[in-house]
Coordinates of C-alpha atoms in Angstrom, one line a residue:
X1 CA -9.6 -6.4 -20.9
X2 CA -11.1 -4.8 -23.8
X3 CA -13.8 -2.9 -21.9
X4 CA -11.6 -1.3 -19.5
X5 CA -9.4 -0.3 -22.5
X6 CA -12.4 1.4 -24.1
X7 CA -13.1 3.0 -20.9
X8 CA -9.7 4.2 -20.8
X9 CA -9.3 5.6 -24.4
X10 CA -12.4 7.8 -24.1
X11 CA -11.2 9.3 -20.6
X12 CA -8.1 10.0 -22.4
X13 CA -10.1 11.8 -25.3
X14 CA -12.5 13.4 -23.5
X15 CA -10.6 15.1 -20.4
X16 CA -8.6 17.4 -22.2
X17 CA -12.1 19.0 -24.1
X18 CA -13.0 20.2 -20.9
X19 CA -11.7 23.9 -20.3
X20 CA -8.7 24.4 -18.5
X21 CA -9.7 27.7 -16.3
X22 CA -6.7 29.1 -13.7
X23 CA -4.7 32.0 -12.3
X24 CA -1.7 32.8 -14.4
X25 CA 1.2 32.3 -12.0
X26 CA 2.8 29.7 -10.5
X27 CA 3.3 29.5 -6.7
X28 CA 6.6 30.5 -5.3
X29 CA 6.4 33.3 -8.2
X30 CA 3.3 35.3 -7.1
X31 CA 3.0 38.7 -5.8
X32 CA 2.2 38.5 -1.6
X33 CA 3.1 34.7 -1.5
X34 CA -0.3 33.8 -2.8
X35 CA -1.0 30.3 -4.2
X36 CA -2.6 30.4 -7.7
X37 CA -5.9 29.0 -6.1
X38 CA -6.4 31.3 -4.2
X39 CA -8.5 33.8 -6.2
X40 CA -10.9 31.4 -7.5
X41 CA -12.5 34.2 -9.7
X42 CA -9.8 35.8 -11.4
X43 CA -9.8 36.0 -15.4
X44 CA -7.7 33.5 -16.7
X45 CA -4.8 34.1 -18.7
X46 CA -2.0 32.5 -21.3
X47 CA 1.4 30.8 -21.0
X48 CA 0.1 29.2 -17.2
X49 CA 2.7 27.9 -15.3
X50 CA 2.5 24.1 -13.7
X51 CA 0.9 24.2 -10.3
X52 CA 0.1 21.1 -8.4
X53 CA -1.3 20.6 -5.0
X54 CA -2.2 16.6 -4.1
X55 CA -3.6 15.6 -0.9
X56 CA -5.4 12.5 1.0
X57 CA -8.3 13.5 3.5
X58 CA -6.8 12.5 7.0
X59 CA -10.0 10.5 9.6
X60 CA -12.3 10.8 6.7
X61 CA -12.3 14.1 5.8
X62 CA -11.2 16.1 9.2
X63 CA -7.8 17.6 8.0
X64 CA -6.0 17.4 4.9
X65 CA -2.6 16.0 4.5
X66 CA -0.5 17.0 1.7
X67 CA 1.1 14.3 -0.3
X68 CA 3.5 15.4 -3.2
X69 CA 3.3 12.5 -6.1
X70 CA 6.5 10.9 -6.8
X71 CA 8.1 13.2 -9.7
X72 CA 11.7 12.5 -8.4
X73 CA 14.8 10.2 -9.7
X74 CA 15.8 8.6 -6.8
X75 CA 15.0 4.8 -6.7
X76 CA 13.3 4.7 -9.9
X77 CA 14.8 1.5 -10.4
X78 CA 13.8 -0.1 -7.4
X79 CA 9.9 -0.4 -8.5
X80 CA 8.5 -3.4 -6.8
X81 CA 5.5 -2.3 -4.9
X82 CA 6.5 -4.7 -2.2
X83 CA 10.2 -3.7 -1.8
X84 CA 9.0 -0.1 -1.9
X85 CA 7.0 -0.6 1.8
X86 CA 9.3 -3.0 3.0
X87 CA 13.1 -4.4 2.7
X88 CA 12.2 -7.6 3.9
X89 CA 9.7 -9.7 2.5
X90 CA 8.4 -13.8 2.1
X91 CA 7.0 -14.1 -1.4
X92 CA 6.4 -16.4 -4.0
X93 CA 9.1 -14.0 -6.9
X94 CA 7.0 -13.1 -9.3
X95 CA 5.6 -9.8 -9.4
X96 CA 2.6 -9.5 -8.5
X97 CA 2.3 -12.5 -6.2
X98 CA 0.7 -12.9 -2.7
X99 CA 3.5 -11.4 0.1
X100 CA 3.9 -11.0 3.8
X101 CA 6.4 -8.5 5.2
X102 CA 9.3 -9.9 6.8
X103 CA 9.3 -6.2 9.3
X104 CA 6.7 -6.9 11.5
X105 CA 5.5 -3.1 12.1
X106 CA 5.6 -2.8 8.4
X107 CA 2.9 -5.8 7.9
X108 CA 0.0 -4.6 5.9
X109 CA -3.2 -4.5 8.2
X110 CA -5.9 -6.9 8.2
X111 CA -8.3 -6.1 5.4
X112 CA -12.4 -6.5 6.3
X113 CA -12.1 -9.2 2.9
X114 CA -9.3 -10.9 4.5
X115 CA -8.3 -12.5 1.1
X116 CA -7.0 -9.3 -0.3
X117 CA -4.7 -8.7 3.0
X118 CA -1.7 -10.5 1.4
X119 CA -1.9 -8.8 -2.2
X120 CA -2.6 -5.4 -0.4
X121 CA 0.4 -3.5 -2.3
X122 CA -1.3 -4.1 -5.9
X123 CA -4.5 -2.8 -4.5
X124 CA -5.6 0.9 -5.3
X125 CA -8.2 1.7 -2.5
X126 CA -10.2 5.1 -1.3
X127 CA -7.9 5.1 1.8
X128 CA -4.9 5.5 -0.9
X129 CA -6.8 8.1 -3.2
X130 CA -4.9 11.2 -3.8
X131 CA -7.1 14.7 -5.1
X132 CA -5.8 17.3 -7.1
X133 CA -5.7 20.8 -7.7
X134 CA -3.6 21.8 -10.7
X135 CA -3.0 25.0 -12.7
X136 CA -2.5 23.0 -16.1
X137 CA -3.3 19.5 -17.2
X138 CA -1.1 16.7 -15.7
X139 CA 0.0 13.6 -16.8
X140 CA 2.0 10.8 -15.8
X141 CA 3.3 8.0 -17.4
X142 CA 4.9 5.2 -16.2
X143 CA 6.5 2.0 -17.9
X144 CA 8.9 -0.5 -16.3
X145 CA 9.6 -3.9 -18.4
X146 CA 12.1 -6.6 -18.7
X147 CA 12.8 -10.5 -18.9
X148 CA 12.1 -10.7 -22.7
X149 CA 9.8 -13.1 -24.6
X150 CA 8.3 -15.9 -22.2
X151 CA 9.8 -14.2 -19.3
X152 CA 8.5 -11.0 -19.2
X153 CA 7.7 -8.6 -16.3
X154 CA 5.9 -5.4 -16.9
X155 CA 4.2 -2.4 -15.0
X156 CA 2.1 0.4 -16.7
X157 CA 0.8 3.2 -14.9
X158 CA -0.8 5.9 -16.3
X159 CA -2.1 9.0 -14.4
X160 CA -4.1 12.3 -16.1
X161 CA -5.4 15.2 -13.8
X162 CA -6.7 18.4 -14.4
X163 CA -9.0 21.2 -13.3
X164 CA -12.2 21.5 -15.3
X165 CA -13.0 25.2 -13.3
X166 CA -10.6 26.4 -10.8
X167 CA -12.6 24.9 -8.0
X168 CA -13.2 21.9 -9.7
X169 CA -10.7 18.4 -10.5
X170 CA -11.1 15.1 -12.1
X171 CA -9.1 12.6 -13.1
X172 CA -8.2 8.9 -14.0
X173 CA -5.2 6.2 -13.0
X174 CA -4.9 3.0 -14.6
X175 CA -2.1 0.6 -13.2
X176 CA -1.0 -2.6 -14.7
X177 CA 1.3 -5.0 -13.2
X178 CA 1.9 -8.8 -15.3
X179 CA 4.4 -11.2 -15.5
X180 CA 5.2 -14.4 -17.4
X181 CA 7.2 -15.9 -14.2
X182 CA 10.6 -17.3 -14.6
X183 CA 9.2 -20.6 -13.1
X184 CA 6.7 -22.7 -14.5
X185 CA 2.9 -21.9 -14.2
X186 CA 3.5 -18.7 -12.7
X187 CA 1.7 -15.9 -15.0
X188 CA 0.1 -13.2 -12.8
X189 CA -1.6 -9.8 -13.3
X190 CA -3.2 -7.4 -11.2
X191 CA -4.5 -4.1 -12.7
X192 CA -6.8 -1.7 -11.7
X193 CA -9.0 1.8 -12.8
X194 CA -10.0 4.6 -10.7
X195 CA -11.9 7.8 -11.5
X196 CA -11.7 10.4 -9.5
X197 CA -12.9 14.1 -8.7
X198 CA -12.7 17.0 -6.3
X199 CA -15.1 20.2 -6.0
X200 CA -14.7 22.8 -3.4
X201 CA -16.5 26.3 -3.8
X202 CA -17.1 28.5 -0.9
X203 CA -18.8 26.5 1.4
X204 CA -19.5 22.9 -0.1
X205 CA -16.4 20.5 -0.8
X206 CA -17.0 17.7 -2.6
X207 CA -14.3 14.6 -3.4
X208 CA -15.7 11.5 -5.2
X209 CA -13.7 8.2 -5.7
X210 CA -14.8 5.4 -8.3
X211 CA -12.3 2.4 -8.8
X212 CA -12.0 -1.6 -9.5
X213 CA -9.5 -3.8 -8.9
X214 CA -8.5 -7.1 -10.5
X215 CA -6.4 -9.8 -10.5
X216 CA -5.4 -13.5 -11.0
X217 CA -2.6 -15.5 -10.0
X218 CA -1.4 -19.0 -11.8
X219 CA -0.1 -21.3 -8.5
X220 CA 3.0 -23.6 -9.2
X221 CA 2.9 -24.6 -5.1
X222 CA 6.8 -24.1 -5.4
X223 CA 9.0 -26.2 -7.0
X224 CA 9.3 -30.1 -6.2
X225 CA 12.2 -30.8 -5.0
X226 CA 15.7 -27.9 -3.9
X227 CA 17.7 -30.0 -5.5
X228 CA 16.8 -28.3 -8.8
X229 CA 18.3 -24.9 -7.5
X230 CA 20.8 -26.2 -4.9
X231 CA 22.8 -28.9 -7.2
X232 CA 22.2 -28.6 -11.0
X233 CA 22.3 -25.8 -13.7
X234 CA 18.8 -26.5 -15.0
X235 CA 16.9 -23.3 -16.4
X236 CA 14.3 -21.9 -14.3
X237 CA 11.9 -22.6 -16.8
X238 CA 12.5 -25.9 -16.6
X239 CA 12.5 -26.7 -12.9
X240 CA 9.5 -29.5 -12.1
X241 CA 6.5 -27.3 -10.2
X242 CA 3.8 -29.1 -7.6
X243 CA 0.8 -27.8 -9.4
X244 CA -0.7 -27.0 -13.2
X245 CA -3.9 -25.3 -13.8
X246 CA -4.1 -23.8 -10.7
X247 CA -5.0 -20.3 -9.9
X248 CA -6.4 -17.7 -7.7
X249 CA -8.0 -14.8 -9.0
X250 CA -9.9 -11.4 -7.0
X251 CA -12.0 -8.7 -7.8
X252 CA -12.6 -5.3 -5.5
X253 CA -14.8 -2.8 -6.5
X254 CA -14.7 0.5 -4.6
X255 CA -17.3 3.9 -4.5
X256 CA -16.6 6.5 -2.3
X257 CA -18.4 10.0 -1.7
X258 CA -17.4 12.7 0.7
X259 CA -19.7 15.9 1.1
X260 CA -18.5 18.5 3.5
X261 CA -20.2 21.9 4.2
X262 CA -17.9 24.8 6.0
X263 CA -19.8 26.7 8.8
X264 CA -19.1 30.2 9.7
X265 CA -16.8 33.3 8.3
X266 CA -14.2 32.4 6.6
X267 CA -10.6 33.6 7.1
X268 CA -7.6 33.9 4.8
X269 CA -4.7 31.6 6.4
X270 CA -1.3 32.2 5.0
X271 CA 1.8 30.3 5.4
X272 CA 5.3 29.9 4.1
X273 CA 3.7 27.0 1.3
X274 CA -0.1 28.1 0.9
X275 CA -2.1 30.3 1.1
X276 CA -5.9 29.2 2.0
X277 CA -9.1 29.6 3.2
X278 CA -10.5 28.2 6.8
X279 CA -13.9 28.1 8.3
X280 CA -14.4 27.3 12.1
X281 CA -16.6 24.5 11.5
X282 CA -17.8 21.8 9.5
X283 CA -20.1 19.5 8.9
X284 CA -19.3 16.1 6.7
X285 CA -20.7 12.9 5.5
X286 CA -19.5 9.9 3.6
X287 CA -20.9 6.9 2.0
X288 CA -18.2 3.9 1.4
X289 CA -19.6 0.6 -0.8
X290 CA -17.5 -1.9 -1.3
X291 CA -17.8 -5.3 -3.6
X292 CA -15.0 -8.2 -3.1
X293 CA -15.0 -11.7 -4.6
X294 CA -12.2 -14.3 -4.2
X295 CA -12.3 -17.5 -6.3
X296 CA -9.7 -20.4 -6.2
X297 CA -9.6 -23.0 -9.3
X298 CA -7.9 -26.1 -9.4
X299 CA -8.8 -28.0 -12.6
X300 CA -7.0 -31.5 -11.7
X301 CA -7.0 -31.8 -8.0
X302 CA -3.2 -32.8 -6.7
X303 CA -4.3 -34.6 -3.8
X304 CA -0.3 -35.2 -3.0
X305 CA 0.4 -31.9 -2.4
X306 CA -2.9 -31.2 -0.3
X307 CA -3.0 -33.2 2.4
X308 CA -7.1 -32.9 2.7
X309 CA -9.6 -33.2 0.6
X310 CA -13.2 -32.3 1.4
X311 CA -15.4 -32.1 -1.3
X312 CA -14.6 -32.8 -4.7
X313 CA -11.5 -35.1 -5.4
X314 CA -11.8 -34.2 -9.2
X315 CA -11.9 -30.2 -9.5
X316 CA -11.7 -27.5 -7.3
X317 CA -13.7 -24.0 -7.0
X318 CA -13.6 -22.1 -3.9
X319 CA -15.7 -18.6 -4.0
X320 CA -16.0 -16.3 -1.1
X321 CA -17.4 -12.7 -1.6
X322 CA -18.4 -9.8 0.6
X323 CA -20.3 -6.5 0.2
X324 CA -19.5 -3.6 2.5
X325 CA -21.8 -0.6 3.0
X326 CA -20.3 2.3 5.7
X327 CA -21.7 6.0 6.1
X328 CA -20.1 8.5 8.5
X329 CA -20.8 11.8 9.7
X330 CA -18.7 14.3 11.9
X331 CA -19.0 17.7 12.9
X332 CA -15.6 19.3 12.9
X333 CA -14.7 22.4 14.7
X334 CA -11.4 23.2 12.8
X335 CA -8.0 24.6 14.3
X336 CA -8.3 28.4 14.9
X337 CA -5.9 30.0 12.7
X338 CA -5.2 32.9 14.9
X339 CA -4.0 30.5 17.9
X340 CA -2.0 27.9 16.6
X341 CA -1.8 25.8 19.8
X342 CA -5.6 25.3 20.0
X343 CA -6.5 21.9 18.7
X344 CA -9.3 21.2 16.4
X345 CA -11.8 18.5 17.3
X346 CA -14.4 16.2 15.9
X347 CA -16.7 13.4 17.0
X348 CA -19.1 11.5 14.8
X349 CA -21.0 8.3 14.3
X350 CA -19.9 5.7 11.8
X351 CA -22.5 2.7 10.8
X352 CA -20.7 -0.1 9.2
X353 CA -22.7 -3.2 7.5
X354 CA -20.6 -6.5 6.0
X355 CA -22.4 -9.0 4.4
X356 CA -20.5 -12.2 3.6
X357 CA -21.0 -14.8 1.2
X358 CA -19.8 -18.7 1.1
X359 CA -19.7 -22.1 1.9
X360 CA -21.6 -23.0 5.0
X361 CA -21.2 -26.5 5.1
X362 CA -19.7 -29.6 3.7
X363 CA -22.6 -30.5 1.7
X364 CA -22.1 -30.7 -2.3
X365 CA -25.6 -29.3 -3.1
X366 CA -27.5 -25.9 -1.6
X367 CA -23.9 -25.3 0.8
X368 CA -23.5 -21.2 0.0
X369 CA -24.7 -19.3 2.7
X370 CA -24.6 -15.7 4.0
X371 CA -23.3 -13.9 7.4
X372 CA -24.2 -10.6 8.1
X373 CA -22.6 -8.1 10.6
X374 CA -22.9 -4.5 11.4
X375 CA -22.3 -1.9 14.2
X376 CA -22.7 1.5 14.9
X377 CA -19.2 3.4 16.5
X378 CA -19.0 6.4 18.0
X379 CA -16.0 8.3 16.8
X380 CA -14.3 11.6 18.1
X381 CA -10.6 13.0 18.2
X382 CA -8.4 16.1 18.8
X383 CA -5.7 17.1 16.4
X384 CA -3.1 19.8 15.7
X385 CA -1.5 19.9 12.5
X386 CA -0.6 23.1 11.6
X387 CA 2.2 23.7 9.5
X388 CA 3.7 27.0 11.2
X389 CA 3.9 25.1 14.7
X390 CA 6.4 23.5 16.1
X391 CA 4.6 20.6 18.0
X392 CA 1.6 18.5 16.0
X393 CA -0.5 15.9 17.3
X394 CA -3.4 13.8 16.3
X395 CA -5.7 11.7 18.8
X396 CA -8.8 9.3 17.6
X397 CA -10.9 7.1 19.3
X398 CA -13.7 4.3 18.2
X399 CA -15.9 2.6 20.3
X400 CA -19.1 0.4 19.1
X401 CA -22.3 0.8 21.0
X402 CA -24.2 -1.0 18.8
X403 CA -24.0 -4.5 17.0
X404 CA -22.0 -7.3 16.6
X405 CA -18.9 -5.7 17.3
X406 CA -20.0 -3.7 20.5
X407 CA -17.0 -3.2 23.1
X408 CA -14.4 -2.9 20.2
X409 CA -12.9 -0.1 20.6
X410 CA -9.4 1.5 18.7
X411 CA -7.4 4.6 20.6
X412 CA -4.2 5.8 18.1
X413 CA -2.7 8.6 17.8
X414 CA 0.6 10.5 17.4
X415 CA 2.7 13.5 19.0
X416 CA 5.3 15.3 17.1
X417 CA 7.8 17.8 18.4
X418 CA 10.0 20.2 15.9
X419 CA 13.1 21.4 17.2
X420 CA 13.7 24.1 14.6
X421 CA 11.2 26.7 12.9
X422 CA 12.4 25.0 9.9
X423 CA 10.6 21.2 11.2
X424 CA 13.7 19.6 9.3
X425 CA 14.1 17.8 12.8
X426 CA 12.0 16.4 14.9
X427 CA 10.9 13.3 17.5
X428 CA 7.6 11.3 16.8
X429 CA 5.9 9.4 18.9
X430 CA 2.9 6.9 17.7
X431 CA 0.7 4.7 19.5
X432 CA -2.3 2.2 19.3
X433 CA -4.8 0.6 21.5
X434 CA -7.0 -2.0 20.6
X435 CA -9.5 -4.3 21.2
X436 CA -10.7 -5.7 17.7
X437 CA -13.2 -8.9 16.9
X438 CA -11.2 -11.5 14.5
X439 CA -11.9 -11.3 11.0
X440 CA -14.7 -13.8 9.8
X441 CA -12.6 -15.7 7.6
X442 CA -10.6 -16.8 10.8
X443 CA -14.2 -17.9 12.4
X444 CA -15.0 -20.3 9.4
X445 CA -14.2 -20.8 6.4
X446 CA -14.9 -23.9 4.2
X447 CA -13.0 -25.0 1.2
X448 CA -11.9 -28.3 -1.0
X449 CA -8.5 -28.2 1.0
X450 CA -9.5 -26.3 3.8
X451 CA -12.0 -26.0 6.8
X452 CA -12.4 -24.9 10.2
X453 CA -14.6 -23.2 12.5
X454 CA -13.8 -21.7 15.8
X455 CA -14.9 -19.0 18.1
X456 CA -12.2 -16.5 18.9
X457 CA -11.4 -13.7 21.3
X458 CA -11.0 -10.3 21.0
X459 CA -7.6 -9.5 19.9
X460 CA -5.8 -6.7 22.3
X461 CA -2.8 -4.9 20.9
X462 CA -0.8 -2.3 22.2
X463 CA 1.9 -0.9 19.6
X464 CA 4.6 2.1 20.5
X465 CA 6.7 3.7 18.0
X466 CA 9.2 6.3 18.7
X467 CA 11.6 8.0 15.9
X468 CA 14.0 10.9 15.5
X469 CA 14.6 12.2 12.2
X470 CA 16.8 15.2 11.1
X471 CA 16.6 15.8 7.4
X472 CA 19.8 18.1 7.7
X473 CA 21.6 14.9 8.8
X474 CA 19.6 12.5 6.9
X475 CA 19.7 10.3 9.5
X476 CA 16.4 8.7 10.8
X477 CA 16.5 6.2 14.4
X478 CA 13.6 4.3 15.3
X479 CA 12.4 1.9 17.9
X480 CA 8.9 -0.3 18.2
X481 CA 7.1 -2.4 20.8
X482 CA 3.9 -4.3 19.8
X483 CA 2.2 -6.2 22.7
X484 CA -0.4 -8.1 21.1
X485 CA -2.7 -10.7 23.7
X486 CA -4.7 -13.7 22.0
X487 CA -2.7 -13.0 18.5
X488 CA -3.9 -15.3 15.6
X489 CA -2.0 -17.0 13.2
X490 CA -2.2 -20.1 11.2
X491 CA 0.0 -22.9 12.8
X492 CA 2.2 -25.7 10.8
X493 CA -1.0 -27.3 9.6
X494 CA -2.1 -24.3 7.9
X495 CA -5.2 -24.0 10.3
X496 CA -6.0 -20.7 12.2
X497 CA -5.0 -21.0 16.3
X498 CA -5.3 -18.2 18.7
X499 CA -2.3 -18.2 21.2
X500 CA -2.7 -18.3 25.2
X501 CA 0.9 -17.0 25.3
X502 CA 1.0 -12.9 24.8
X503 CA 3.2 -11.9 22.1
X504 CA 5.7 -8.9 22.2
X505 CA 8.0 -8.1 19.1
X506 CA 10.6 -5.3 19.3
X507 CA 11.9 -3.8 16.7
X508 CA 14.6 -0.9 16.3
X509 CA 15.9 0.5 13.2
X510 CA 18.3 3.1 11.6
X511 CA 18.6 5.0 8.4
X512 CA 22.0 7.1 7.8
X513 CA 22.2 8.9 4.2
X514 CA 26.2 9.2 4.0
X515 CA 27.4 11.4 1.0
X516 CA 30.9 12.2 0.2
X517 CA 31.0 14.6 -2.8
X518 CA 29.1 12.9 -5.7
X519 CA 29.4 9.9 -4.0
X520 CA 26.0 8.7 -1.8
X521 CA 25.6 5.4 0.6
X522 CA 22.3 5.5 1.7
X523 CA 22.1 3.0 4.2
X524 CA 18.6 1.3 6.2
X525 CA 18.9 -1.3 8.8
X526 CA 16.3 -3.0 10.8
X527 CA 16.7 -5.3 14.1
X528 CA 13.8 -7.6 15.6
X529 CA 13.1 -10.0 18.0
X530 CA 10.0 -11.5 18.9
X531 CA 9.1 -13.4 22.2
X532 CA 7.3 -16.4 21.0
X533 CA 9.7 -17.5 18.5
X534 CA 7.1 -20.7 18.0
X535 CA 4.8 -18.9 16.5
X536 CA 6.2 -15.8 14.7
X537 CA 9.6 -16.3 13.2
X538 CA 11.2 -12.8 12.0
X539 CA 14.5 -12.3 10.5
X540 CA 17.0 -10.6 13.5
X541 CA 18.3 -8.8 11.4
X542 CA 17.2 -6.7 7.9
X543 CA 19.3 -4.5 5.8
X544 CA 18.8 -2.2 2.4
X545 CA 22.1 -0.7 1.1
X546 CA 21.8 2.0 -1.8
X547 CA 24.7 3.2 -3.0
X548 CA 25.5 5.1 -6.5
X549 CA 27.7 7.8 -8.0
X550 CA 25.3 11.0 -9.4
X551 CA 26.4 14.2 -11.4
X552 CA 24.9 16.4 -14.1
X553 CA 26.2 17.1 -17.3
X554 CA 25.4 19.2 -20.2
X555 CA 24.9 22.0 -17.7
X556 CA 22.7 20.2 -15.7
X557 CA 20.2 19.2 -18.5
X558 CA 21.2 15.2 -17.9
X559 CA 21.5 13.8 -14.5
X560 CA 23.1 10.9 -14.0
X561 CA 22.9 7.9 -11.3
X562 CA 24.9 4.6 -11.5
X563 CA 25.1 2.5 -8.2
X564 CA 24.4 -0.9 -6.8
X565 CA 21.9 -1.7 -4.5
X566 CA 22.5 -4.8 -1.9
X567 CA 19.1 -6.7 0.1
X568 CA 19.9 -9.3 2.7
X569 CA 17.9 -10.4 5.9
X570 CA 19.6 -13.3 8.4
X571 CA 18.4 -16.6 8.3
X572 CA 14.8 -17.4 9.3
X573 CA 11.8 -20.0 9.6
X574 CA 10.2 -18.0 6.6
X575 CA 6.5 -19.0 6.4
X576 CA 5.0 -21.5 4.2
X577 CA 2.5 -20.3 1.6
X578 CA -1.0 -22.5 0.7
X579 CA -2.5 -21.7 -2.7
X580 CA -6.1 -23.0 -1.8
X581 CA -6.5 -20.1 0.9
X582 CA -3.9 -17.7 -0.4
X583 CA -2.2 -17.6 3.4
X584 CA 1.3 -17.9 4.6
X585 CA 1.4 -20.3 7.3
X586 CA 4.1 -21.1 9.9
X587 CA 7.0 -24.0 9.2
X588 CA 9.8 -25.4 11.1
X589 CA 11.2 -27.8 8.4
X590 CA 14.1 -25.2 7.1
X591 CA 15.4 -21.8 7.6
X592 CA 15.8 -19.5 4.3
X593 CA 17.3 -16.1 4.1
X594 CA 21.1 -15.2 5.0
X595 CA 21.5 -14.4 1.2
X596 CA 22.3 -11.2 0.0
X597 CA 20.7 -10.4 -3.2
X598 CA 22.6 -7.6 -5.6
X599 CA 21.2 -5.6 -8.3
X600 CA 23.3 -2.9 -10.0
X601 CA 21.9 -0.1 -12.4
X602 CA 22.1 3.2 -14.0
X603 CA 19.2 6.0 -13.9
X604 CA 19.0 9.2 -16.1
X605 CA 16.6 12.0 -15.7
X606 CA 16.6 14.5 -19.2
X607 CA 14.0 17.3 -18.2
X608 CA 10.7 15.9 -17.8
X609 CA 11.7 11.7 -18.4
X610 CA 13.7 9.5 -16.1
X611 CA 14.9 6.4 -17.5
X612 CA 16.6 3.6 -15.7
X613 CA 18.7 0.2 -16.6
X614 CA 19.1 -2.5 -14.2
X615 CA 20.3 -5.7 -14.1
X616 CA 18.5 -7.5 -11.2
X617 CA 20.3 -10.2 -8.9
X618 CA 23.7 -10.4 -10.2
X619 CA 25.0 -12.4 -8.4
X620 CA 22.6 -15.0 -9.2
X621 CA 25.8 -16.3 -11.4
X622 CA 28.1 -16.8 -8.3
X623 CA 25.8 -18.4 -5.6
X624 CA 25.5 -21.8 -4.0
X625 CA 21.6 -21.7 -4.7
X626 CA 20.0 -20.3 -1.2
X627 CA 18.2 -17.7 -3.0
X628 CA 14.7 -19.0 -1.3
X629 CA 11.7 -17.0 0.3
X630 CA 9.0 -18.3 1.2
X631 CA 9.9 -22.3 1.8
X632 CA 9.7 -24.3 -1.9
X633 CA 9.5 -20.7 -3.6
X634 CA 13.5 -19.6 -4.8
X635 CA 13.7 -16.2 -6.0
X636 CA 14.1 -14.9 -9.5
X637 CA 17.0 -15.6 -11.5
X638 CA 19.0 -12.7 -13.1
X639 CA 17.0 -10.1 -15.2
X640 CA 17.5 -7.5 -17.1
X641 CA 14.8 -4.4 -16.8
X642 CA 14.9 -1.0 -18.2
X643 CA 11.9 1.8 -17.5
X644 CA 10.7 5.1 -18.1
X645 CA 8.8 7.8 -16.4
X646 CA 7.3 11.1 -17.9
X647 CA 5.9 13.6 -16.7
X648 CA 3.6 16.0 -18.9
X649 CA 2.5 19.5 -17.6
X650 CA 0.5 21.0 -20.6

C-alpha cells in the first residue's frame, strides 16, 4: 500500500509538468461546428475552455464508442457498485463483499479466472478502460464515507487525465473501497490503480492500459443464529458469527496495448456532435497479459462450520493462480462516410493461452501443478454505428479453429431502429448464440474444504433481448428470454453440477420516470420466471423506486434534491455462500426477501461540486428482523453516510 501511495504521488506531481497544448475553443462554440481536436496543428492560445471526449474501443479496436464520464448529480448517493449495476443482489451486507445479481440478465459474465466473477464490480480491467482527449487537464475526486469509528465505510475514487500534446493523452485512476463491517470479522478492502494513454497522429493510433486490482475480505461465515436478528435487540457488532481469522484475498494484474494503422486516403466527417478524420481501412494489433492469484486462509479450521476437511485439520491455505496471454490481429474496412448504410466489415485471428496453477492431488507434499489451455479463433463481423443514421447494427462471430477449445463459437449482435432524426426513441434487439467450454474451475479444484473432478459438456446458450426506449417520455420497456442447455451451477452441497434439463428464464422490465413540477418519481420494475426453480431460484418481482423533489436556488448556483429510495424484491431461495470457494450455491432451507429497504437522502450541486447526505436503511428501526440477503447474512443496520464529488477542469 505504501508503494502504491508513492506511485500515486509521483503521478499527481509529474503529470502537470507536461506542456498542455490545445485549441482555443470549446466544442459547440466553434465556427463551422468543428471539434477542438479537428485542427491538430493549430497554435496554442490562452484561456482554453474545457472540452473532453471519452470513449472505449468496441471489439478490441474496431470502432469507437463514446462513453461520457458521469458528472451528474442524479443518484450520487447510491454509490454501491453492485446496486448501480442491478436493483437486487444477494450479497454479504458489507461494501465491498462477494455478490451475485438477483436479476438474471444482469449477472456478471464468467471471468477466465473464475474467482473474480463474484467480485467483478470492484475490478477495473482492460475491457472497462476509458480513453480521453481533452483541451485542459481534467480531475475528478470522489470521497464517500459513513458509519463512524469501528464501523467505517469509505470510497475514494480519483481520476486525472490531460493531453501532453493535442494528439497524445495520458492519465491515471486510483479507486479504493474499504469497510470495517457492521458485524464481527467482516473487515474488507478492494482497490485498484491504473495508468492509461492514447496517441492518435496521422495514420497511427496507440492505446495503452496498465493496472492492478487487489482485495481482501475477512470471512465470518454469517451469524450463528437468526434469533439474534429477529428476537433480540443486541448490537450488530456483538452478534456471534461462525468464523474468525479467515479471509479471501486476490490480486489481478492487467497489461493491454493496441496499435492501429490507418490505410487509404483520409476524409473529414462532420456530424452534429463532432468532426473527425476517417480512413477507408485499418490494420490493428493488440496484446493482453493478465496475472491472477487467489488465496483462502484459515488460521484455525472450523470443522463445525465446514462439513468436510480434506487436507489439514489445523489451518487452511488454498492458492490458485493463472496467467493469460492474448494476441489479436484484425483488418477493418470502415463504414463509408458518404453512404451511411454501407456497413463496415472486419476479420482477424485471436490467439489465447491460459496457464492455471493449483493443487492437482490430495497429497500433502508436491501437490501443486499446472494445466495449460490454448486456442486460435477466427473472428469477424459487420457493423453500422453511424451516429447520423436512424438504423444501426453490429454482428460479430468467433470460432475456435485450433486448440483445446476447438468448435467453441459465439455469434452475437444487435439491431437498433430509431423513430426520428433526433434519435431519442428507438427499438433495440440484442441476441447471442454460443457454445462454450466450461470454465476450468468447474472441471477440477482441490481445496482444504472443496474437492471435485468433472468432465462437463459445453454450455449452449441462446439469449434474446428486446427493448423500447423513449427518452422524451422517459420510458423504457423490455423483455428477455434465455435458453441454456447443460447449465452448470453449485448444488445444495456446494458442488458443481451440470443440469440435464434445459433452463429457460423469462425476464420483463419497465422503467418510467414520472414528473410533476419539481417532483420526480423514477420507477424500475423487473419480472422474472425460471423454468427450473430447483436449480435456479429468482425473485419474481424486484423493484427500485427513486423519488425526490428537485429545485435550484440563488440564481441556479445551487441545485438541491431531497428524496426517498425504496429497494424491494419478493421472497425466493437466495443462495448460500461458502467462504472457502468464495462461491454462492443453492439452498432450499429458507426464503429471504419480501423486505423493503428504505433510504432517505439530500443531494446538492454547487458549481462543480456535488455533495450528499444519506441515512441508509431508515426502516431498520421499525422492522421484524427479516432483513437478510444471502442466507444467514443480514444486511447492514441503519447508517448515516455523506460524500463529495468534485470535478476540476484546469
